XYZ file of C-alpha atoms in Angstrom:
708
model
C -132.876 -24.775 -110.227
C -130.372 -24.067 -107.695
C -128.735 -20.568 -107.890
C -125.306 -20.286 -109.244
C -122.304 -19.745 -107.042
C -122.111 -16.198 -108.164
C -126.125 -15.594 -107.067
C -125.434 -17.059 -103.546
C -122.549 -14.717 -102.977
C -124.832 -11.802 -104.149
C -127.671 -12.659 -102.068
C -125.531 -13.057 -99.066
C -123.680 -9.721 -99.684
C -126.867 -7.896 -99.923
C -128.309 -9.605 -96.630
C -124.955 -8.632 -94.781
C -123.900 -5.474 -96.776
C -122.451 -3.850 -93.615
C -120.265 -7.036 -93.053
C -119.514 -7.015 -96.875
C -118.421 -3.329 -97.076
C -116.645 -2.811 -93.789
C -114.660 -6.136 -94.634
C -113.458 -4.903 -97.909
C -112.620 -1.408 -96.462
C -110.556 -3.058 -93.702
C -108.932 -5.776 -96.194
C -108.034 -2.884 -98.439
C -106.402 -0.891 -95.682
C -104.554 -3.902 -94.031
C -103.174 -5.105 -97.397
C -102.167 -1.609 -98.489
C -100.608 -0.727 -95.243
C -98.586 -3.884 -94.321
C -97.370 -4.527 -97.908
C -96.300 -0.719 -98.183
C -94.284 -1.221 -95.074
C -92.538 -4.199 -96.237
C -91.426 -2.662 -99.523
C -90.978 -4.204 -102.854
C -87.751 -6.320 -103.712
C -86.506 -6.377 -107.155
C -85.082 -9.119 -109.179
C -81.370 -9.397 -109.588
C -79.461 -9.422 -113.146
C -79.008 -13.319 -112.397
C -82.820 -13.822 -111.618
C -83.736 -11.596 -114.712
C -81.383 -13.370 -117.055
C -81.492 -17.005 -118.812
C -78.792 -19.162 -120.371
C -75.212 -18.393 -120.129
C -75.439 -14.687 -119.128
C -77.567 -16.017 -116.208
C -75.069 -18.403 -115.017
C -72.261 -15.673 -115.621
C -74.190 -13.300 -113.277
C -74.883 -16.063 -110.654
C -71.174 -17.177 -110.353
C -70.361 -13.457 -109.575
C -73.151 -13.144 -107.230
C -72.316 -16.584 -105.521
C -68.518 -15.627 -105.604
C -69.640 -12.347 -103.714
C -68.475 -10.003 -106.670
C -71.338 -7.590 -106.636
C -70.826 -5.963 -110.018
C -70.036 -2.178 -110.082
C -72.080 0.017 -112.447
C -69.527 1.251 -115.314
C -69.922 4.718 -116.792
C -68.445 6.222 -119.854
C -67.810 10.102 -120.290
C -66.715 11.194 -123.935
C -65.408 14.502 -124.424
C -65.573 16.016 -128.175
C -64.053 19.319 -129.740
C -64.030 20.170 -133.244
C -60.342 21.070 -132.857
C -57.271 18.447 -132.988
C -56.537 17.860 -129.316
C -59.230 20.463 -128.216
C -60.471 18.105 -125.776
C -57.248 17.434 -123.520
C -57.728 20.419 -121.106
C -61.615 19.833 -120.553
C -61.084 15.975 -120.076
C -58.234 16.731 -117.631
C -60.925 19.097 -115.648
C -63.389 16.529 -116.191
C -61.483 13.684 -114.712
C -60.332 15.622 -111.821
C -63.974 16.807 -110.942
C -65.259 13.424 -111.263
C -62.624 12.016 -108.981
C -63.417 14.723 -106.240
C -66.736 13.138 -105.998
C -65.532 10.329 -103.927
C -68.241 8.189 -105.561
C -66.148 6.331 -108.152
C -63.215 4.011 -108.453
C -60.846 2.748 -111.382
C -60.831 6.284 -112.933
C -59.074 5.717 -115.833
C -56.788 8.286 -118.155
C -58.558 9.801 -120.843
C -58.389 7.685 -124.143
C -58.122 9.484 -127.279
C -60.320 8.526 -130.480
C -58.245 7.756 -133.903
C -58.830 11.077 -134.960
C -57.624 12.973 -132.118
C -61.083 14.933 -131.606
C -62.458 12.999 -128.928
C -61.555 11.051 -125.652
C -63.350 8.518 -123.719
C -63.075 8.521 -119.778
C -64.139 5.370 -118.088
C -64.793 4.487 -114.302
C -67.002 2.649 -112.104
C -69.257 3.708 -109.320
C -68.451 2.471 -105.799
C -70.665 0.130 -104.042
C -73.474 -2.171 -105.300
C -74.645 -1.697 -108.764
C -78.061 -1.853 -107.842
C -78.145 1.310 -105.516
C -75.409 3.178 -107.923
C -78.399 5.201 -109.496
C -79.299 6.638 -105.941
C -75.586 7.764 -105.590
C -74.714 9.092 -109.005
C -76.009 12.884 -109.035
C -72.771 14.215 -107.825
C -70.904 12.649 -110.928
C -73.780 13.965 -113.045
C -73.360 17.483 -111.548
C -69.875 17.270 -111.887
C -70.190 16.599 -115.653
C -72.938 19.319 -116.086
C -70.483 21.812 -114.271
C -67.553 21.271 -116.530
C -69.814 21.045 -119.873
C -71.236 24.503 -118.497
C -67.905 25.972 -118.137
C -66.581 24.858 -121.437
C -68.913 25.590 -124.328
C -66.484 25.060 -126.671
C -66.549 20.964 -126.174
C -69.499 18.464 -125.973
C -69.619 15.893 -123.102
C -71.923 12.726 -123.542
C -72.220 10.420 -120.624
C -73.692 6.836 -120.605
C -73.632 3.982 -118.006
C -75.604 1.805 -115.692
C -75.811 4.411 -112.994
C -76.682 7.484 -115.118
C -79.131 5.641 -117.025
C -80.641 4.079 -114.192
C -81.416 7.486 -112.512
C -82.713 8.817 -115.596
C -85.001 5.654 -116.083
C -86.010 5.825 -112.337
C -87.133 9.328 -112.348
C -88.928 8.637 -115.805
C -90.838 5.627 -114.660
C -92.112 7.591 -111.591
C -93.149 10.283 -113.726
C -94.806 8.063 -116.393
C -96.652 6.031 -113.526
C -98.001 9.344 -112.085
C -99.098 10.486 -115.576
C -100.846 7.202 -116.321
C -102.863 7.179 -112.924
C -103.741 10.958 -113.329
C -104.852 10.466 -116.844
C -106.522 6.919 -116.816
C -108.519 7.489 -114.182
C -110.298 10.736 -114.940
C -110.784 9.184 -118.521
C -112.767 6.387 -117.028
C -114.553 8.486 -114.879
C -115.785 10.637 -117.976
C -116.664 7.576 -120.177
C -118.693 6.104 -117.147
C -120.190 9.511 -116.646
C -121.491 9.434 -120.227
C -122.395 5.674 -119.957
C -124.715 6.338 -116.838
C -125.650 9.675 -116.710
C -125.067 9.801 -112.917
C -121.915 10.885 -110.829
C -122.651 8.153 -108.241
C -123.105 5.355 -110.785
C -119.791 6.546 -112.555
C -117.850 6.821 -109.312
C -118.522 3.056 -107.982
C -116.654 1.146 -110.542
C -113.784 3.613 -110.404
C -113.762 3.502 -106.780
C -114.037 -0.350 -106.482
C -111.091 -0.746 -109.283
C -108.870 1.537 -107.450
C -109.083 -0.023 -103.928
C -108.861 -3.066 -105.719
C -105.519 -2.150 -107.116
C -104.347 -0.460 -103.872
C -104.867 -3.992 -101.698
C -103.062 -5.769 -104.755
C -100.181 -3.390 -104.559
C -99.828 -4.307 -100.889
C -100.092 -8.060 -101.478
C -97.546 -7.926 -104.183
C -95.064 -6.066 -102.283
C -95.296 -8.805 -99.617
C -94.988 -11.632 -102.369
C -91.939 -9.868 -103.630
C -89.917 -11.071 -100.896
C -90.180 -14.699 -102.322
C -90.515 -13.821 -105.909
C -88.687 -10.850 -106.611
C -90.026 -8.538 -109.350
C -88.906 -6.463 -112.196
C -89.252 -2.702 -111.740
C -92.368 -2.555 -114.387
C -94.434 -5.052 -112.711
C -96.323 -2.499 -110.717
C -97.197 -0.751 -114.074
C -98.322 -3.746 -115.573
C -100.583 -4.544 -112.479
C -102.196 -1.008 -112.424
C -102.915 -1.461 -116.037
C -104.690 -4.732 -115.686
C -106.484 -4.348 -112.482
C -107.857 -1.004 -113.235
C -109.107 -1.881 -116.666
C -110.407 -5.121 -115.262
C -111.966 -4.036 -112.147
C -113.685 -1.092 -114.005
C -115.250 -3.682 -116.650
C -116.384 -6.152 -113.821
C -118.138 -3.485 -112.279
C -119.581 -1.983 -115.414
C -121.088 -5.515 -116.569
C -122.535 -6.039 -113.196
C -124.078 -2.670 -112.597
C -125.300 -2.376 -116.404
C -127.509 -5.436 -115.801
C -128.795 -4.468 -112.678
C -129.927 -1.053 -114.056
C -131.435 -2.916 -117.081
C -133.400 -5.263 -114.931
C -134.397 -2.201 -113.083
C -135.620 -0.366 -116.200
C -137.621 -3.739 -117.312
C -139.759 -3.037 -114.166
C -137.988 -5.469 -111.578
C -138.039 -4.556 -108.126
C -134.308 -3.513 -106.674
C -134.177 -7.119 -104.974
C -135.106 -9.136 -108.072
C -132.748 -6.971 -110.004
C -129.850 -7.796 -108.040
C -130.469 -11.431 -108.052
C -130.843 -11.497 -111.749
C -127.527 -9.434 -112.071
C -125.533 -11.683 -109.586
C -127.065 -14.859 -111.327
C -125.957 -13.772 -114.625
C -123.365 -11.066 -114.868
C -122.035 -12.010 -111.622
C -121.440 -15.796 -112.942
C -119.926 -14.174 -116.275
C -117.604 -12.128 -113.903
C -116.666 -15.309 -112.169
C -116.103 -17.099 -115.169
C -113.909 -14.391 -116.835
C -111.996 -13.845 -113.898
C -111.135 -17.260 -113.248
C -110.271 -17.648 -117.019
C -107.910 -14.582 -116.950
C -106.188 -15.906 -113.736
C -105.621 -19.396 -115.317
C -104.311 -18.113 -118.543
C -101.900 -15.877 -116.708
C -100.658 -18.561 -114.913
C -99.225 -19.999 -118.032
C -96.541 -17.635 -117.929
C -94.888 -19.615 -114.965
C -94.039 -22.121 -117.622
C -91.890 -19.619 -119.512
C -88.900 -20.290 -117.566
C -88.367 -16.550 -116.921
C -88.847 -14.930 -113.504
C -89.724 -11.617 -115.238
C -92.907 -13.398 -116.611
C -93.506 -15.285 -113.249
C -93.696 -11.719 -111.591
C -96.018 -10.875 -114.090
C -98.277 -13.694 -113.768
C -98.258 -13.205 -109.985
C -99.116 -9.418 -110.476
C -102.127 -10.061 -112.607
C -103.588 -13.032 -110.711
C -103.435 -10.977 -107.559
C -105.176 -8.099 -108.831
C -107.771 -9.935 -110.963
C -108.872 -12.163 -108.349
C -109.290 -8.874 -105.905
C -111.221 -7.097 -108.718
C -113.363 -10.220 -109.376
C -114.004 -10.887 -105.593
C -114.695 -7.152 -105.061
C -117.332 -7.174 -108.064
C -119.413 -10.261 -106.672
C -119.322 -9.197 -103.108
C -118.881 -5.665 -102.205
C -120.597 -4.251 -105.214
C -124.121 -6.106 -104.769
C -123.816 -4.802 -101.246
C -123.088 -1.204 -102.251
C -125.804 -1.311 -104.645
C -128.000 -2.718 -102.150
C -127.397 -0.137 -99.633
C -127.663 2.943 -102.222
C -130.653 1.747 -103.733
C -132.040 4.764 -105.947
C -129.201 6.669 -104.929
C -127.050 5.098 -107.239
C -128.418 7.744 -109.663
C -127.865 10.635 -107.524
C -125.784 13.458 -109.253
C -127.488 13.032 -112.553
C -126.273 15.074 -115.371
C -129.652 16.401 -117.122
C -127.764 16.805 -120.687
C -126.585 13.186 -120.373
C -129.818 11.878 -119.251
C -131.900 13.565 -121.916
C -129.422 11.808 -124.407
C -129.849 8.540 -123.042
C -133.792 8.887 -122.791
C -133.753 9.613 -126.671
C -132.532 5.932 -127.148
C -135.568 4.003 -127.765
C -134.147 0.423 -127.021
C -130.911 -1.003 -125.759
C -128.677 -1.895 -128.767
C -130.612 -0.263 -131.467
C -127.560 0.664 -133.242
C -126.202 -2.873 -132.756
C -129.576 -4.202 -133.879
C -129.123 -2.277 -137.273
C -125.515 -3.671 -137.686
C -126.387 -7.078 -136.953
C -129.378 -7.243 -139.521
C -127.031 -7.513 -142.490
C -124.486 -9.813 -140.448
C -127.265 -12.550 -139.850
C -128.544 -12.053 -143.389
C -125.422 -13.001 -144.932
C -123.219 -14.560 -142.652
C -120.834 -15.961 -145.244
C -119.949 -12.950 -146.689
C -119.333 -11.090 -143.220
C -117.501 -13.959 -141.628
C -115.216 -14.065 -144.685
C -114.834 -10.293 -144.822
C -113.921 -10.112 -141.125
C -111.359 -12.895 -141.153
C -109.847 -11.454 -144.122
C -109.350 -7.907 -142.332
C -107.654 -9.493 -139.378
C -105.390 -11.589 -141.507
C -104.549 -8.482 -143.559
C -104.005 -6.850 -140.156
C -101.866 -9.768 -138.871
C -99.532 -9.964 -141.934
C -96.829 -7.640 -141.015
C -96.540 -10.227 -137.875
C -94.601 -12.750 -140.254
C -91.838 -10.637 -140.250
C -91.513 -9.781 -136.685
C -88.057 -9.605 -134.815
C -87.449 -9.470 -131.193
C -84.964 -8.236 -129.005
C -84.220 -6.865 -125.475
C -84.268 -3.322 -126.250
C -81.553 -1.546 -124.731
C -81.830 1.936 -123.048
C -80.608 3.712 -125.798
C -83.764 2.501 -128.071
C -86.225 2.662 -125.418
C -86.469 6.638 -124.997
C -86.570 7.711 -128.694
C -83.389 8.704 -130.879
C -83.826 12.374 -129.609
C -83.317 11.681 -126.237
C -80.174 12.662 -124.183
C -79.430 9.088 -123.494
C -79.862 7.626 -126.979
C -77.880 10.366 -128.363
C -75.009 9.887 -125.923
C -75.225 6.079 -126.481
C -74.928 6.709 -130.329
C -72.167 9.186 -130.416
C -69.937 6.984 -127.776
C -70.778 3.838 -129.823
C -69.934 5.424 -133.107
C -66.606 6.790 -131.997
C -65.691 4.188 -129.784
C -67.274 0.901 -131.178
C -68.759 -1.682 -128.574
C -67.729 0.606 -125.857
C -71.161 1.100 -124.227
C -72.212 -2.515 -124.477
C -69.192 -4.631 -124.169
C -69.288 -8.569 -123.346
C -68.276 -9.464 -119.980
C -66.581 -12.926 -120.024
C -66.755 -14.783 -116.377
C -64.260 -17.640 -116.064
C -64.723 -20.080 -113.231
C -61.868 -22.738 -112.550
C -60.914 -24.977 -109.664
C -57.602 -23.170 -109.756
C -57.681 -19.879 -111.422
C -53.864 -19.734 -111.121
C -53.172 -23.045 -112.818
C -50.734 -22.739 -115.853
C -53.217 -23.519 -118.414
C -55.770 -21.050 -117.191
C -53.241 -18.193 -116.851
C -51.989 -18.699 -120.488
C -55.621 -18.672 -121.860
C -56.319 -15.404 -119.747
C -53.154 -13.745 -121.127
C -54.642 -13.915 -124.511
C -57.241 -11.271 -123.507
C -56.983 -7.441 -122.653
C -58.716 -6.026 -119.644
C -58.650 -9.053 -117.559
C -59.310 -8.986 -113.577
C -58.573 -12.108 -111.707
C -60.121 -12.750 -108.366
C -57.653 -15.422 -107.068
C -59.375 -16.076 -103.790
C -62.715 -16.834 -105.707
C -60.991 -18.761 -108.347
C -62.956 -16.329 -110.683
C -61.604 -14.128 -113.524
C -63.657 -11.255 -115.591
C -62.727 -10.315 -118.749
C -64.242 -7.202 -120.694
C -64.543 -7.634 -124.423
C -65.945 -5.091 -127.097
C -68.498 -6.219 -129.461
C -68.390 -3.712 -132.217
C -70.190 -6.074 -134.329
C -72.844 -6.794 -131.952
C -74.643 -10.215 -132.073
C -72.268 -11.361 -134.723
C -69.271 -10.800 -132.609
C -70.895 -12.276 -129.641
C -71.296 -15.488 -131.572
C -67.808 -15.436 -132.797
C -66.735 -14.992 -129.067
C -68.819 -17.927 -127.832
C -68.393 -20.407 -130.536
C -64.834 -19.915 -131.645
C -62.839 -17.696 -129.233
C -63.550 -18.915 -126.037
C -63.684 -22.476 -126.775
C -60.188 -21.998 -128.530
C -58.650 -20.419 -125.472
C -60.259 -22.601 -122.525
C -60.623 -26.000 -124.027
C -58.681 -28.539 -121.977
C -58.018 -25.806 -119.290
C -60.629 -27.245 -116.814
C -61.994 -23.733 -116.683
C -65.546 -22.676 -117.758
C -66.230 -19.427 -119.364
C -69.833 -17.758 -119.674
C -70.432 -14.454 -121.285
C -72.799 -11.989 -119.912
C -73.669 -8.423 -120.826
C -76.161 -6.342 -122.595
C -75.956 -8.194 -126.119
C -75.274 -11.693 -124.082
C -78.416 -11.047 -122.210
C -80.673 -10.152 -124.808
C -79.484 -13.247 -126.911
C -80.232 -15.517 -124.282
C -83.201 -14.130 -123.231
C -84.851 -14.141 -126.412
C -83.588 -18.002 -127.177
C -85.488 -18.780 -123.902
C -88.502 -17.075 -124.614
C -88.693 -18.910 -128.121
C -88.397 -22.189 -125.936
C -91.012 -21.041 -123.213
C -93.648 -19.623 -125.658
C -94.806 -23.494 -127.012
C -95.593 -24.613 -123.549
C -97.286 -21.615 -122.528
C -99.254 -21.446 -125.604
C -100.618 -24.971 -125.356
C -101.521 -24.386 -121.590
C -103.372 -21.433 -122.351
C -105.201 -22.814 -125.251
C -106.219 -26.069 -123.077
C -107.267 -24.653 -120.000
C -109.434 -22.101 -122.098
C -110.795 -24.984 -123.986
C -111.727 -26.718 -120.900
C -113.108 -23.707 -119.134
C -115.419 -22.674 -121.996
C -116.481 -26.461 -122.397
C -117.534 -26.852 -118.879
C -118.853 -23.257 -118.536
C -121.202 -23.650 -121.943
C -121.273 -27.593 -122.312
C -120.324 -27.254 -126.009
C -117.183 -27.973 -127.553
C -118.238 -25.824 -130.609
C -118.391 -22.665 -128.672
C -114.882 -23.615 -126.698
C -112.926 -24.253 -130.213
C -114.569 -20.951 -131.389
C -113.354 -19.253 -128.266
C -109.774 -20.088 -129.308
C -109.811 -19.575 -132.745
C -111.483 -16.007 -132.324
C -109.012 -15.294 -129.582
C -106.012 -16.312 -132.016
C -107.088 -14.042 -134.699
C -107.162 -10.899 -132.200
C -103.503 -11.909 -131.012
C -102.423 -12.105 -134.604
C -104.063 -8.769 -135.816
C -102.284 -7.159 -132.759
C -99.314 -8.630 -133.568
C -99.121 -7.280 -137.196
C -100.063 -3.942 -136.055
C -97.461 -3.678 -133.279
C -94.904 -4.911 -135.767
C -96.132 -2.294 -138.246
C -95.775 0.620 -136.183
C -92.985 0.016 -133.859
C -90.557 -2.329 -135.983
C -91.166 -0.780 -139.253
C -92.164 2.439 -138.048
C -95.218 3.156 -140.089
C -97.611 5.662 -138.506
C -95.300 5.632 -135.346
C -95.090 9.564 -135.499
C -98.643 9.903 -135.030
C -98.465 8.754 -131.631
C -95.265 10.254 -130.678
C -93.011 7.235 -131.206
C -90.707 5.767 -133.666
C -89.802 2.404 -135.181
C -86.794 0.598 -133.599
C -86.428 -2.079 -135.843
C -87.643 -4.682 -133.134
C -90.523 -5.591 -130.824
C -89.361 -5.836 -126.962
C -88.602 -9.282 -126.384
C -91.003 -10.174 -123.899
C -93.753 -8.282 -125.575
C -95.302 -11.230 -127.970
C -95.497 -13.753 -125.077
C -97.037 -11.008 -122.609
C -99.677 -9.839 -125.313
C -100.694 -13.676 -126.055
C -101.260 -14.234 -122.527
C -103.102 -11.076 -121.573
C -105.397 -10.990 -124.531
C -106.402 -14.397 -124.244
C -107.451 -13.529 -120.789
C -109.112 -10.249 -121.442
C -110.844 -11.127 -124.686
C -112.994 -13.590 -122.314
C -114.580 -10.796 -120.624
C -116.483 -9.739 -123.747
C -116.877 -13.494 -125.024
C -118.192 -14.871 -121.664
C -120.495 -11.604 -121.168
C -121.871 -11.761 -124.972
C -122.254 -15.707 -125.095
C -123.720 -16.229 -121.742
C -126.549 -13.860 -122.774
C -126.936 -15.399 -126.160
C -127.016 -19.028 -124.238
C -129.769 -17.237 -121.849
C -131.995 -16.280 -124.878
C -131.502 -19.863 -126.366
C -132.428 -21.397 -122.855
C -135.742 -19.452 -122.794
C -136.587 -21.100 -126.204
C -135.701 -18.780 -128.656
C -134.216 -19.909 -131.783
C -130.358 -19.695 -132.565
C -130.343 -16.636 -134.733
C -132.865 -14.822 -132.475
C -130.852 -15.550 -129.169
C -127.727 -14.245 -131.352
C -129.687 -11.230 -132.208
C -130.940 -10.585 -128.819
C -127.750 -11.423 -126.858
C -125.704 -9.196 -129.098
C -128.339 -6.461 -128.656
C -128.691 -6.598 -124.885
C -124.794 -6.655 -124.455
C -123.806 -4.078 -126.799
C -124.021 -1.164 -124.374
C -121.982 -2.810 -121.690
C -119.506 -4.267 -124.386
C -118.887 -0.897 -126.079
C -118.637 0.813 -122.502
C -115.990 -1.605 -121.167
C -114.136 -1.538 -124.735
C -113.690 2.262 -124.656
C -112.688 2.189 -120.864
C -110.063 -0.539 -121.674
C -108.793 1.054 -124.882
C -108.626 4.597 -123.091
C -106.564 2.897 -120.418
C -104.414 0.841 -122.502
C -103.816 4.025 -125.041
C -102.553 6.265 -121.984
C -99.633 3.719 -121.582
C -98.955 4.146 -125.515
C -98.229 7.630 -124.914
C -95.591 7.019 -122.001
C -91.769 7.538 -122.764
C -90.736 3.986 -122.931
C -90.754 2.042 -125.861
C -91.713 -0.952 -124.108
C -94.782 0.627 -122.503
C -95.789 2.335 -125.962
C -95.826 -1.078 -127.409
C -97.662 -2.903 -124.673
C -100.224 -0.053 -124.715
C -100.853 0.257 -128.179
C -100.831 -3.586 -128.764
C -103.650 -4.166 -126.253
C -105.514 -1.059 -127.247
C -105.625 -2.279 -130.743
C -106.525 -5.630 -129.883
C -109.408 -4.775 -127.439
C -110.711 -2.512 -130.278
C -110.715 -5.137 -132.760
C -112.076 -7.801 -130.456
C -114.974 -5.469 -129.408
C -115.833 -4.501 -132.712
C -114.889 -6.567 -135.366
C -114.900 -9.935 -133.585
C -117.810 -9.606 -131.252
C -119.977 -7.474 -133.647
C -119.378 -9.185 -136.887
C -117.311 -12.539 -136.746
C -118.872 -14.055 -133.525
C -122.576 -13.717 -134.751
C -121.770 -14.505 -138.404
C -119.893 -17.763 -137.182
C -122.728 -18.657 -134.660
C -125.290 -18.093 -137.485
C -123.505 -20.385 -140.040
C -123.024 -23.236 -137.167
C -126.858 -22.863 -136.261
C -127.709 -25.453 -133.671
C -124.297 -26.896 -133.645
C -123.313 -24.458 -131.182
C -124.891 -25.988 -128.497
C -123.730 -29.722 -129.000
C -122.626 -31.142 -125.872
C -119.765 -33.776 -125.507
C -121.537 -36.921 -124.413
C -119.471 -37.312 -121.121
C -120.749 -33.913 -119.912
C -124.775 -34.856 -120.725
C -125.034 -36.004 -117.210
C -123.998 -33.009 -115.421
C -126.568 -30.585 -114.519
C -127.181 -27.739 -117.059
C -125.336 -24.384 -116.107
C -127.841 -21.791 -114.679
C -127.796 -19.049 -117.756
C -131.302 -18.121 -117.071
C -133.061 -15.505 -114.943
C -133.636 -16.779 -111.557
C -136.848 -16.616 -109.853
C -137.137 -14.177 -106.712
C -136.739 -16.122 -103.630
C -138.845 -15.114 -100.181
C -137.091 -12.567 -98.524
C -135.636 -13.821 -95.286
C -137.252 -12.330 -92.067
C -134.082 -10.959 -90.468
C -133.083 -9.597 -93.920
C -132.503 -5.794 -94.239
C -135.186 -3.973 -96.232
C -133.987 -3.105 -99.705
C -133.857 0.786 -100.298
C -135.932 1.945 -103.448
């Protein structure tokens, strides 16, 4: 049988290892250098939104009315009118910075104990966070000089400054924690420093190249600020996993007595093929996010596709070249204690074998029990609520930002998150339009642009927004010829959620369809394809349930340093669905390929299941531990959405690698028996996929000698 594509690529790489290695390094350096020099372009508010709120932002953008970053500063005192002197000093101090405009006189609260100072930052709102430090210093200076009063500040610029600093610190924390964690796990798995460094090094270089290419791509498809974090999360975990699968198979074949060249050929034809199928599945699944209708997900899709493609190609090209060059030196830097521990293992997967015996003996019981466990974990997801979490919910109720938002909103309801109504008309000065605008406070008319802006407080949140959109605006502007759209934090969240609800159906249908087709052509079995989808859906549902329980209801949230916020971040369910559908293929393709490989050698289905699970147990366990560790690091970061993403993915991978792959998959396949391998009539004429071990080919005369 002719070697498959992965085997042919692996053979080429081992015979041209200098070209493969130097070519990889040159590619990484050029991609990272050129991309870094070009810089990343972030999306605008209009591009990040949906519905009426996006239309409102686009009208302002088209009119050249770049929004300014609004700021609120509340001065409080326990004494009646005690705020007056401090508020006067604060207003003067803020004005002297020269960075603000529209600085209003302090507005007292109803009880006379507080006052609110409002102003806007000069210049573009997108860069206001870079210029807000003098204002923050002015506020801090007055607070320090007047210990008898309390000052709270909240706004786009101050929050953006804090968020930017926090994201930078969090990203450094993720990188400096995830990499040593993965390295330590690989060191335990392989017992040698070089073998542990190889997957980490390849994953990091893949991420570096992907960062550069994504920066270049951002000039065409603008990105959200957390996209790089998502890319690193996915790229590092997947890159290490792909290398681990490949390296583990090569070492297993060497341990079985194969020579170095044959071991590499077998690893390329088997694990290399699994890496190609898995990577392709992840990329196609990620492409489904382009159907969401939201630029945020298009950026996530592009970032993940780029980094997975680079990690996949590195694993099947430069990795076999490095293994060929290193030979026995792959075991350099042996750790005696770890090697003694590994040598005490009499056979690979002996623990998995012990666990499998009862599962294969009573498959009905274990299939039902595992499904029941997953459904119980998924149950809280039935009450899942989603919203675009504001900055006041992103950082915990005790953070300075959240405290400031809460106090300002309680004292001046609707102040921190007002609605902004954008009115567009052919003639903004028409009598009917002027009469309609006169019914609102805080109106700014841009006559030359035929656009008006109205600021409307929303003390009742979504309820007030609904009343504004459905009753107040139609009553005011019907028959005037003007068009009114509402934007702002609350409106943006509602519109984003509505678009997600519409977009998740085509995305779901797309990824299930392509997963089915890929599994069908990979294994020539519609039973395996359908089983893959059902197992993935159970994993996703369980992850949803755990996320809802922890982050919406707060059950056990304190154990991970978080808290319940009453909702799940709006983009999280769709993102987790797509990511898990892709990532679960890592284990599924790897395990089922090994089972099919054993079945192709003539073993019965139960015996093939037993061998396939046992032979892959070590690699799957190591890969799962690394993924769980990397994702868990993101669960410890400061932002609520990063915590939700990290915990959701970590729990899903853990369940997928234990309950699903070790219990549900073998029990389901045992129950199905020979029906697992039913090939649709239309595919029977196609050549059988190469799952078996390739026979060694004669070495080429010009090929470099294989070390070891």
